[in-house]
Coordinates of C-alpha atoms in Angstrom, one line a residue:
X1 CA -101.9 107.3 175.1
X2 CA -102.8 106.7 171.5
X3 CA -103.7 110.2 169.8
X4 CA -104.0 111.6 173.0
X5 CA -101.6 114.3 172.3
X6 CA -99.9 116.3 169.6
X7 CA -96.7 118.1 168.9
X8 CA -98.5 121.8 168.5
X9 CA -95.1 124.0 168.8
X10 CA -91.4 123.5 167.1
X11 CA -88.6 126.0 167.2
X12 CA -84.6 126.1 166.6
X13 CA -82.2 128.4 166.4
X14 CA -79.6 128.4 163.7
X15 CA -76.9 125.8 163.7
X16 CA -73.2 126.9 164.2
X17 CA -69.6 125.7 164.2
X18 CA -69.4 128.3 167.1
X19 CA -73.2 130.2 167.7
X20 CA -71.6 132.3 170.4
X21 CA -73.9 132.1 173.3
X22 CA -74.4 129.6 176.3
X23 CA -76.4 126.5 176.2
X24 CA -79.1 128.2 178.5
X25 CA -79.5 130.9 176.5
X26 CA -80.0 129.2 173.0
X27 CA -82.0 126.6 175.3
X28 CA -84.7 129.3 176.1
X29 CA -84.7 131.2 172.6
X30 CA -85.8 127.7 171.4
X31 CA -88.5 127.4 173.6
X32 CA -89.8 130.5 173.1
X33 CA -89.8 130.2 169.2
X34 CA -92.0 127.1 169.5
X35 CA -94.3 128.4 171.8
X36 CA -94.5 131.5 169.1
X37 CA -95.2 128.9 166.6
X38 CA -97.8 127.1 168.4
X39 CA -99.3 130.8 169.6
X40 CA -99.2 129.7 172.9
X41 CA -97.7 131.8 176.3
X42 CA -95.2 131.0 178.6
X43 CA -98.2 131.2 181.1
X44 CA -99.3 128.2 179.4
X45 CA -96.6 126.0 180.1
X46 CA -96.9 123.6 183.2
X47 CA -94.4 120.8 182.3
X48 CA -91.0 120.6 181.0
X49 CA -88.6 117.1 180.0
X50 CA -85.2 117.3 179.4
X51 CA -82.5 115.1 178.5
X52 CA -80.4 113.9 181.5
X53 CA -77.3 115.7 180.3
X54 CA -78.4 118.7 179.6
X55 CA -76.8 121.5 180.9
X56 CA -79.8 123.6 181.6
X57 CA -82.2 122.1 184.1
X58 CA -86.2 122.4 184.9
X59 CA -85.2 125.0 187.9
X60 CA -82.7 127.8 185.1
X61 CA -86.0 127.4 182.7
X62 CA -88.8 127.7 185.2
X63 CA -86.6 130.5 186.4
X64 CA -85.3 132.6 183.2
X65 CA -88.7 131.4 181.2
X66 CA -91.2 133.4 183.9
X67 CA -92.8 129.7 184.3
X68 CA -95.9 130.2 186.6
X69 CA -96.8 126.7 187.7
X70 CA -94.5 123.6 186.7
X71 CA -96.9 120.9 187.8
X72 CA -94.7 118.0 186.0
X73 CA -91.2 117.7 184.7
X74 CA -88.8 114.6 183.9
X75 CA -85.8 113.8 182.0
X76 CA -84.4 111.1 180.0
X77 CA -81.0 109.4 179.6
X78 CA -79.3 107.9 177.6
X79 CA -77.4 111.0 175.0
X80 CA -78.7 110.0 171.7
X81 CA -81.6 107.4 172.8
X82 CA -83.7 109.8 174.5
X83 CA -84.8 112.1 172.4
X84 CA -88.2 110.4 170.7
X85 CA -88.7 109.5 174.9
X86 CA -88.7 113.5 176.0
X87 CA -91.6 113.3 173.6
X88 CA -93.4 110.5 174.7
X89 CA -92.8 111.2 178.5
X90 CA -94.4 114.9 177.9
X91 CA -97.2 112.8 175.7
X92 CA -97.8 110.4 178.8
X93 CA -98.2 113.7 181.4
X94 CA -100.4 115.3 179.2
X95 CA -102.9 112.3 179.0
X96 CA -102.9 111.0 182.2
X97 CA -103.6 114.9 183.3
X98 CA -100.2 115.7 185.2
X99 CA -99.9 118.7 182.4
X100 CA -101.9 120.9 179.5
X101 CA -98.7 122.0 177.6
X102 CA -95.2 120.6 178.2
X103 CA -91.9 121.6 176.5
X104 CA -89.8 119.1 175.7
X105 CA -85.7 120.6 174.2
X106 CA -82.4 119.9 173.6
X107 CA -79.5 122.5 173.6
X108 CA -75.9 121.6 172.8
X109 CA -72.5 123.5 172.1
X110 CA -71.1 120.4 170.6
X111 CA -69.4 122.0 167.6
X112 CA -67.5 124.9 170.2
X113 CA -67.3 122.6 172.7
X114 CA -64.6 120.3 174.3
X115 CA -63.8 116.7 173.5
X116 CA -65.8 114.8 176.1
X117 CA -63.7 111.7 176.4
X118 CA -60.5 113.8 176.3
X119 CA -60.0 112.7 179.9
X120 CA -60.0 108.7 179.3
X121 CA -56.5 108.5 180.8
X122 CA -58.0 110.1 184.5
X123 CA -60.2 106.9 185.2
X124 CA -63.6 105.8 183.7
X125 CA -66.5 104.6 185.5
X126 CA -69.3 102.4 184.2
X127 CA -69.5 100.7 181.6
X128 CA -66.6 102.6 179.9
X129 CA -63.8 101.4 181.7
X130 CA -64.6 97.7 180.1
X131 CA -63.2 99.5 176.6
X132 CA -62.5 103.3 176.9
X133 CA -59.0 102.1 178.2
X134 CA -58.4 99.8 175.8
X135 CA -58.7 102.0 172.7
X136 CA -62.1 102.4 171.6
X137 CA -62.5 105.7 173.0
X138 CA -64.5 107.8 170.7
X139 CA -67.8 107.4 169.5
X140 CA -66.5 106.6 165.7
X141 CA -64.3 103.8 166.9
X142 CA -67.4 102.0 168.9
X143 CA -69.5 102.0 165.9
X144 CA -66.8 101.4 163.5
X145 CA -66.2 97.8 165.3
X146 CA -70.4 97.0 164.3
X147 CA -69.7 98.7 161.0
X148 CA -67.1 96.0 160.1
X149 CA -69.2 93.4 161.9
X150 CA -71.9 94.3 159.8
X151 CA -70.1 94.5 156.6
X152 CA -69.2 90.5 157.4
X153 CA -72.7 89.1 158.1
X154 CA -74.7 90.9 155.3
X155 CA -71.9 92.1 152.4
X156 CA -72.8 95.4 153.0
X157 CA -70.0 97.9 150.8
X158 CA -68.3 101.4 151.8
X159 CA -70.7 102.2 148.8
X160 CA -73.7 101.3 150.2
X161 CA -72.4 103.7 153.3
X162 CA -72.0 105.9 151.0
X163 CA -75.3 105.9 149.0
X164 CA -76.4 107.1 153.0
X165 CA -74.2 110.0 153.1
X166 CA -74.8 111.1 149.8
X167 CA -78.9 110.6 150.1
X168 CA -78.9 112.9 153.0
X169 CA -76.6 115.5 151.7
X170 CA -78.7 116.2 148.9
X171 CA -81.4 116.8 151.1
X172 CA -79.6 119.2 153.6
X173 CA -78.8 121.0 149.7
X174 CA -82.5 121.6 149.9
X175 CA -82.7 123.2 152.9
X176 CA -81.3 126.4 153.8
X177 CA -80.9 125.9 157.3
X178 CA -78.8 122.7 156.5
X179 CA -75.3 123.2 157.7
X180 CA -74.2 121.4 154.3
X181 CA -74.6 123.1 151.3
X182 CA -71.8 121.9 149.2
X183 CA -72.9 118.9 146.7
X184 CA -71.3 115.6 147.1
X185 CA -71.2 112.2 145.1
X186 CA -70.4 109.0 146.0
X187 CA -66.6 109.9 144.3
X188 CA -66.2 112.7 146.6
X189 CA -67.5 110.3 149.2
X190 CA -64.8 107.6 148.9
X191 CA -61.9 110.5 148.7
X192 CA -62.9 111.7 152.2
X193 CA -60.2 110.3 154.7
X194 CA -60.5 107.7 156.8
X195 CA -61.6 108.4 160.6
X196 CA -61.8 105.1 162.1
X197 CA -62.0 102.1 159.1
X198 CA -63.8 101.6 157.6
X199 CA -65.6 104.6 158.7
X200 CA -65.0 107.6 156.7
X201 CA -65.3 111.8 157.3
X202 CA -68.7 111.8 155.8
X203 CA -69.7 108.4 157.8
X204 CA -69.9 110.5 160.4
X205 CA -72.6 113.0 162.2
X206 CA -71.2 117.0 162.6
X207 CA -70.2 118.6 165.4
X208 CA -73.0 121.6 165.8
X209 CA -73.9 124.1 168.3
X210 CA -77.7 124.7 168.1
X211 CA -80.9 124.2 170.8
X212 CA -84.7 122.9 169.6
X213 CA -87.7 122.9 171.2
X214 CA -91.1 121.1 171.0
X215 CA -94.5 121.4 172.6
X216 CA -96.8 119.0 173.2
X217 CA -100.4 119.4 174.4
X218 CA -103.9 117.5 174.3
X219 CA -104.6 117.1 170.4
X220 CA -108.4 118.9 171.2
X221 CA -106.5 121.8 172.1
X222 CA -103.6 121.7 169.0
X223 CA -106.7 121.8 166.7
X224 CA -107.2 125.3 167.9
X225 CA -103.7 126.7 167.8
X226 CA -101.8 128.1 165.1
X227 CA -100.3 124.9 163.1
X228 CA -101.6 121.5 161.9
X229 CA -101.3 118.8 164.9
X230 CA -98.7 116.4 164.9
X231 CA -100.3 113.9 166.6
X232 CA -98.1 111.4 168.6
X233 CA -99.8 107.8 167.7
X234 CA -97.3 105.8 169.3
X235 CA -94.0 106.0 171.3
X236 CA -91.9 103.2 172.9
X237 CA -88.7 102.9 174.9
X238 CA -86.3 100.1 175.8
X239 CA -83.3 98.1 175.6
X240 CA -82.2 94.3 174.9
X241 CA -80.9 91.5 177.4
X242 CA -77.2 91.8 178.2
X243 CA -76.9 95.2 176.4
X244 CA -73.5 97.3 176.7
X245 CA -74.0 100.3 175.6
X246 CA -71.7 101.2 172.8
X247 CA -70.2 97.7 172.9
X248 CA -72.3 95.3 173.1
X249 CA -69.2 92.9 171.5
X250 CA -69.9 89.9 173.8
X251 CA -73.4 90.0 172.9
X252 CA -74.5 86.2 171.2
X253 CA -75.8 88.5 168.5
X254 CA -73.3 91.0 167.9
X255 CA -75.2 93.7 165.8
X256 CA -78.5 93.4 168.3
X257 CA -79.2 96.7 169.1
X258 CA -82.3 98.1 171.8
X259 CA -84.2 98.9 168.5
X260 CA -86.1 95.6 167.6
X261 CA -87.3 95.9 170.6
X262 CA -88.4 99.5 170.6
X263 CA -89.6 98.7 167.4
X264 CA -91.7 95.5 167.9
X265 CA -93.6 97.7 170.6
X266 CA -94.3 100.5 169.0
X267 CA -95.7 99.3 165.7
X268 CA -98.1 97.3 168.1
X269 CA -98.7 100.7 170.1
X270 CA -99.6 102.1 167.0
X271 CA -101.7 99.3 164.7
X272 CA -99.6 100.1 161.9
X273 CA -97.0 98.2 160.4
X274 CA -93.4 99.7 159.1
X275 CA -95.1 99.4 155.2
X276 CA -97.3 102.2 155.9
X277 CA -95.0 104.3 157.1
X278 CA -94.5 107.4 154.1
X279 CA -91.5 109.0 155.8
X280 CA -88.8 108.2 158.1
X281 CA -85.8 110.1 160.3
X282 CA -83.4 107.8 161.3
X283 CA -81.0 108.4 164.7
X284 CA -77.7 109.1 161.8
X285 CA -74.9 109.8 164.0
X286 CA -73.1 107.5 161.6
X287 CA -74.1 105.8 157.9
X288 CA -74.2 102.2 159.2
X289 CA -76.9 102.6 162.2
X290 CA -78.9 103.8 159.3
X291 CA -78.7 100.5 157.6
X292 CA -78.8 98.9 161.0
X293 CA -82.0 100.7 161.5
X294 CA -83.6 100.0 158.1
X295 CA -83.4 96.6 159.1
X296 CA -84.3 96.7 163.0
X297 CA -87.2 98.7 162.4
X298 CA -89.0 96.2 159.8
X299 CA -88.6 97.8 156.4
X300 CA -86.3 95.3 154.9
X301 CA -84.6 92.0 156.0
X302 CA -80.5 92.1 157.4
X303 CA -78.6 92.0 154.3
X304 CA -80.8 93.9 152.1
X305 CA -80.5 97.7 154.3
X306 CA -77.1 98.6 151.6
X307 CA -78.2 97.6 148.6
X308 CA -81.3 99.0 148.6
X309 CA -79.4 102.4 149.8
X310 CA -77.4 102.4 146.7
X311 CA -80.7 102.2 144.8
X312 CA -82.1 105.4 146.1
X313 CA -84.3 103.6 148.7
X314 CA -83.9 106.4 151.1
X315 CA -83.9 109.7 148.4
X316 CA -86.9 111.8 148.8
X317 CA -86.5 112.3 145.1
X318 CA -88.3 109.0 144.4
X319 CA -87.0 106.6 147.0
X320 CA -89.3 104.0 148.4
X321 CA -88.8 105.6 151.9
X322 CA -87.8 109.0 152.1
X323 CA -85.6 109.5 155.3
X324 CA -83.5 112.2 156.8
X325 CA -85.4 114.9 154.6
X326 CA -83.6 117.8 156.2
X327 CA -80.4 116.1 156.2
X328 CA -80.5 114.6 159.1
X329 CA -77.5 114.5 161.8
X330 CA -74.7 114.1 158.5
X331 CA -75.9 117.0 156.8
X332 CA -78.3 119.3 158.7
X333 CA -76.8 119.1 162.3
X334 CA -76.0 117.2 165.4
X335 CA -78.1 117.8 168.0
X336 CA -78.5 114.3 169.7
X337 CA -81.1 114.1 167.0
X338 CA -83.7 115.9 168.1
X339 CA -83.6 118.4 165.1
X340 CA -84.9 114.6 163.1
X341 CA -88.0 115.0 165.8
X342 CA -88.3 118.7 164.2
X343 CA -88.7 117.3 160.7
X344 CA -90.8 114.6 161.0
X345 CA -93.3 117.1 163.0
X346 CA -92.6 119.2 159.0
X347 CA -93.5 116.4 157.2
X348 CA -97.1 115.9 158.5
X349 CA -97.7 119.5 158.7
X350 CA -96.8 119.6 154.9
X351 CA -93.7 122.3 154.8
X352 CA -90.8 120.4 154.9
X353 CA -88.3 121.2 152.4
X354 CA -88.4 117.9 151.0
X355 CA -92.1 117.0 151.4
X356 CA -93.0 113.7 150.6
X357 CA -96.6 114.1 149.0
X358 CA -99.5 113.0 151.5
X359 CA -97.4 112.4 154.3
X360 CA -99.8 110.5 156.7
X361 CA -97.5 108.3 159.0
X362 CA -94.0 109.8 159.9
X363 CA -91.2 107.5 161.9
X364 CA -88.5 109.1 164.2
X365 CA -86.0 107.0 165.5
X366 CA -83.0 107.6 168.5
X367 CA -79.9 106.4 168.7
X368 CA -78.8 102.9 168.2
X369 CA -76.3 101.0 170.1
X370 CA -77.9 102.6 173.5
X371 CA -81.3 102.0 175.4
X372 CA -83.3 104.3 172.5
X373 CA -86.7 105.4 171.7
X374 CA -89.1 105.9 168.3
X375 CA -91.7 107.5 168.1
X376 CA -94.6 107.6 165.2
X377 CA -96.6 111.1 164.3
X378 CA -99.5 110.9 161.9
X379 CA -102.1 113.4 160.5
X380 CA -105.3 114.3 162.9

């Protein structure tokens, strides 16, 4: 599959507190503004991925789309983990010949939404009911548990969390399609009130409403389209021994995410190494699984992920390794972090709006602390 296919098309529609339409609805207007971008046709579309829990299926976009011919379509799982997988899946149809052009999206009405583990009290199946019960019931509370794990093995401070938060933020500040565009420091940082310790208000991802959309095709035929190829040199998937997703407490290595292991595979995939990597968007739903990932992923050893944050490690404004450059799921939005897919495809078509000079090799990572998925995109 290597640099069989590109990412030819991107598209989004604003992010919202409250857009005011349906899922489906902003679901397709993505679509169709990435297959403007890529100057393709809906008459060229023949294979669709979704995540698992999206609301709009492969039937509602065949259908409200006009799709002719839907020769391939699949879906991932997993919230958070899949996105970087939608992309490799419709990478995988497209060079094994199941599809020419495949949309891969995500569309979610998180920020206007309900609370999806209002309804904890009513029974919970899976592998929830081993801690939703019990009091770890949101998202924040899971994470904060390997936060405060994490902060005990390596010494990591709520001001290296910090240095995260306020790294990204000043990104989102330069772009306009950010959702944050109110400065912050790591003063205003530490005033923010406490959501579940020691996570804080701005440790945590925002609550959007917002669809994007990518398209992937053959990289012979993104050379003839409208936009530089994004070429998709490497994707992996996968998960650990005795993983719980969420809380994986009883683990014999506590912090042990699914990411080593997606990320020992797809540096190999790729014949690169995380050195020569010139950009990276990290799954942020919250600071720590950005330090988490810093070290999972190869680019420093576990202890050094917070210090080297405080020290601008992960500023585009002369940080070793530029990440989250549009401001990523703290500052931008949340969308499962497929908007980090979006920017990543920016960097290596040169108009993000904080490039990083001669971007060559750009990471994208999914969400820790669930089976996840990476991806790498690199220059033709």
């Amino acid at each position: 599959m290597k640099r069989a296919a590109a990412v030819c098309g991107i598209g989004q529609t604003e992010f919202a507190k409250n857009i005011g339409r349906s899922e489906k609805r902003i679901a397709v207007e993505a679509i169709r503004l990435a297959l403007d971008d890529a100057g393709l046709q809906i008459s060229d579309v023949d294979g669709l991925v979704r995540f698992n829990i999206e609301t709009s299926d492969e039937v509602d976009i065949t259908g409200n789309l006009g799709i002719e011919n839907l020769r391939y379509f699949g879906e991932v799982g997993w919230g958070g983990g899949a996105g970087c997988a939608t992309i490799t899946q419709a990478a995988m149809a497209v060079a094994t010949g199941q599809a020419e052009v495949v949309v891969c999206w995500r569309a979610r009405n998180r920020g206007s939404g309900g609370r999806p583990w209002a309804a904890t009290g009513a029974g919970v199946p899976g592998h929830g009911q081993f801690s939703l019960p019990y009091g770890l019931v949101r998202p924040v509370d899971q994470i904060a548990m390997m936060a405060r794990r994490h902060m005990f093995e390596t010494g990591a401070t709520e001001e290296h969390l910090g240095a995260v938060a306020v790294s990204f933020r000043a990104h989102a500040l330069r772009n306009p399609l950010a959702s944050m565009q109110k400065p912050m420091t790591l003063d205003d940082y530490l005033a923010s009130r406490m959501v579940s310790e020691p996570l804080r208000k701005f440790d945590c991802c925002l609550e959007s409403d917002g669809a994007l959309a990518v398209v992937v095709t053959s990289v012979e035929r993104a050379r003839d389209l409208k936009q530089k190829p994004a070429v998709i040199l490497a994707g992996a998937q996968g998960t650990g021994p005795e993983h719980t997703p969420m809380t994986n407490y009883h683990a014999p290595e506590f912090l042990k995410t699914a990411s080593p292991y997606v990320a020992k595979e797809l540096f190999a995939r790729a014949g690169v190494k995380p050195a020569d990597i010139d950009v990276a968007q990290f799954y942020d739903a919250f600071t720590p699984l950005v330090l988490l990932s810093m070290e999972e992923y190869g680019f420093c050893a576990k202890g050094e992920a917070g210090p080297l944050a405080a020290e601008g490690y992960l500023s585009w404004d002369g940080g070793k390794l530029p990440s989250n450059t549009s401001g990523g799921g703290l500052s931008e939005a949340y969308v499962h972090g497929f908007n980090l897919i979006l920017e990543g495809v920016r960097q290596i078509r040169g108009t993000s709006t904080s490039q990083v000079a001669g971007a060559e090799l750009s990471l994208v990572t999914s969400g820790a602390g669930v089976p996840t998925s990476a991806v790498i995109l690199a220059s033709d």
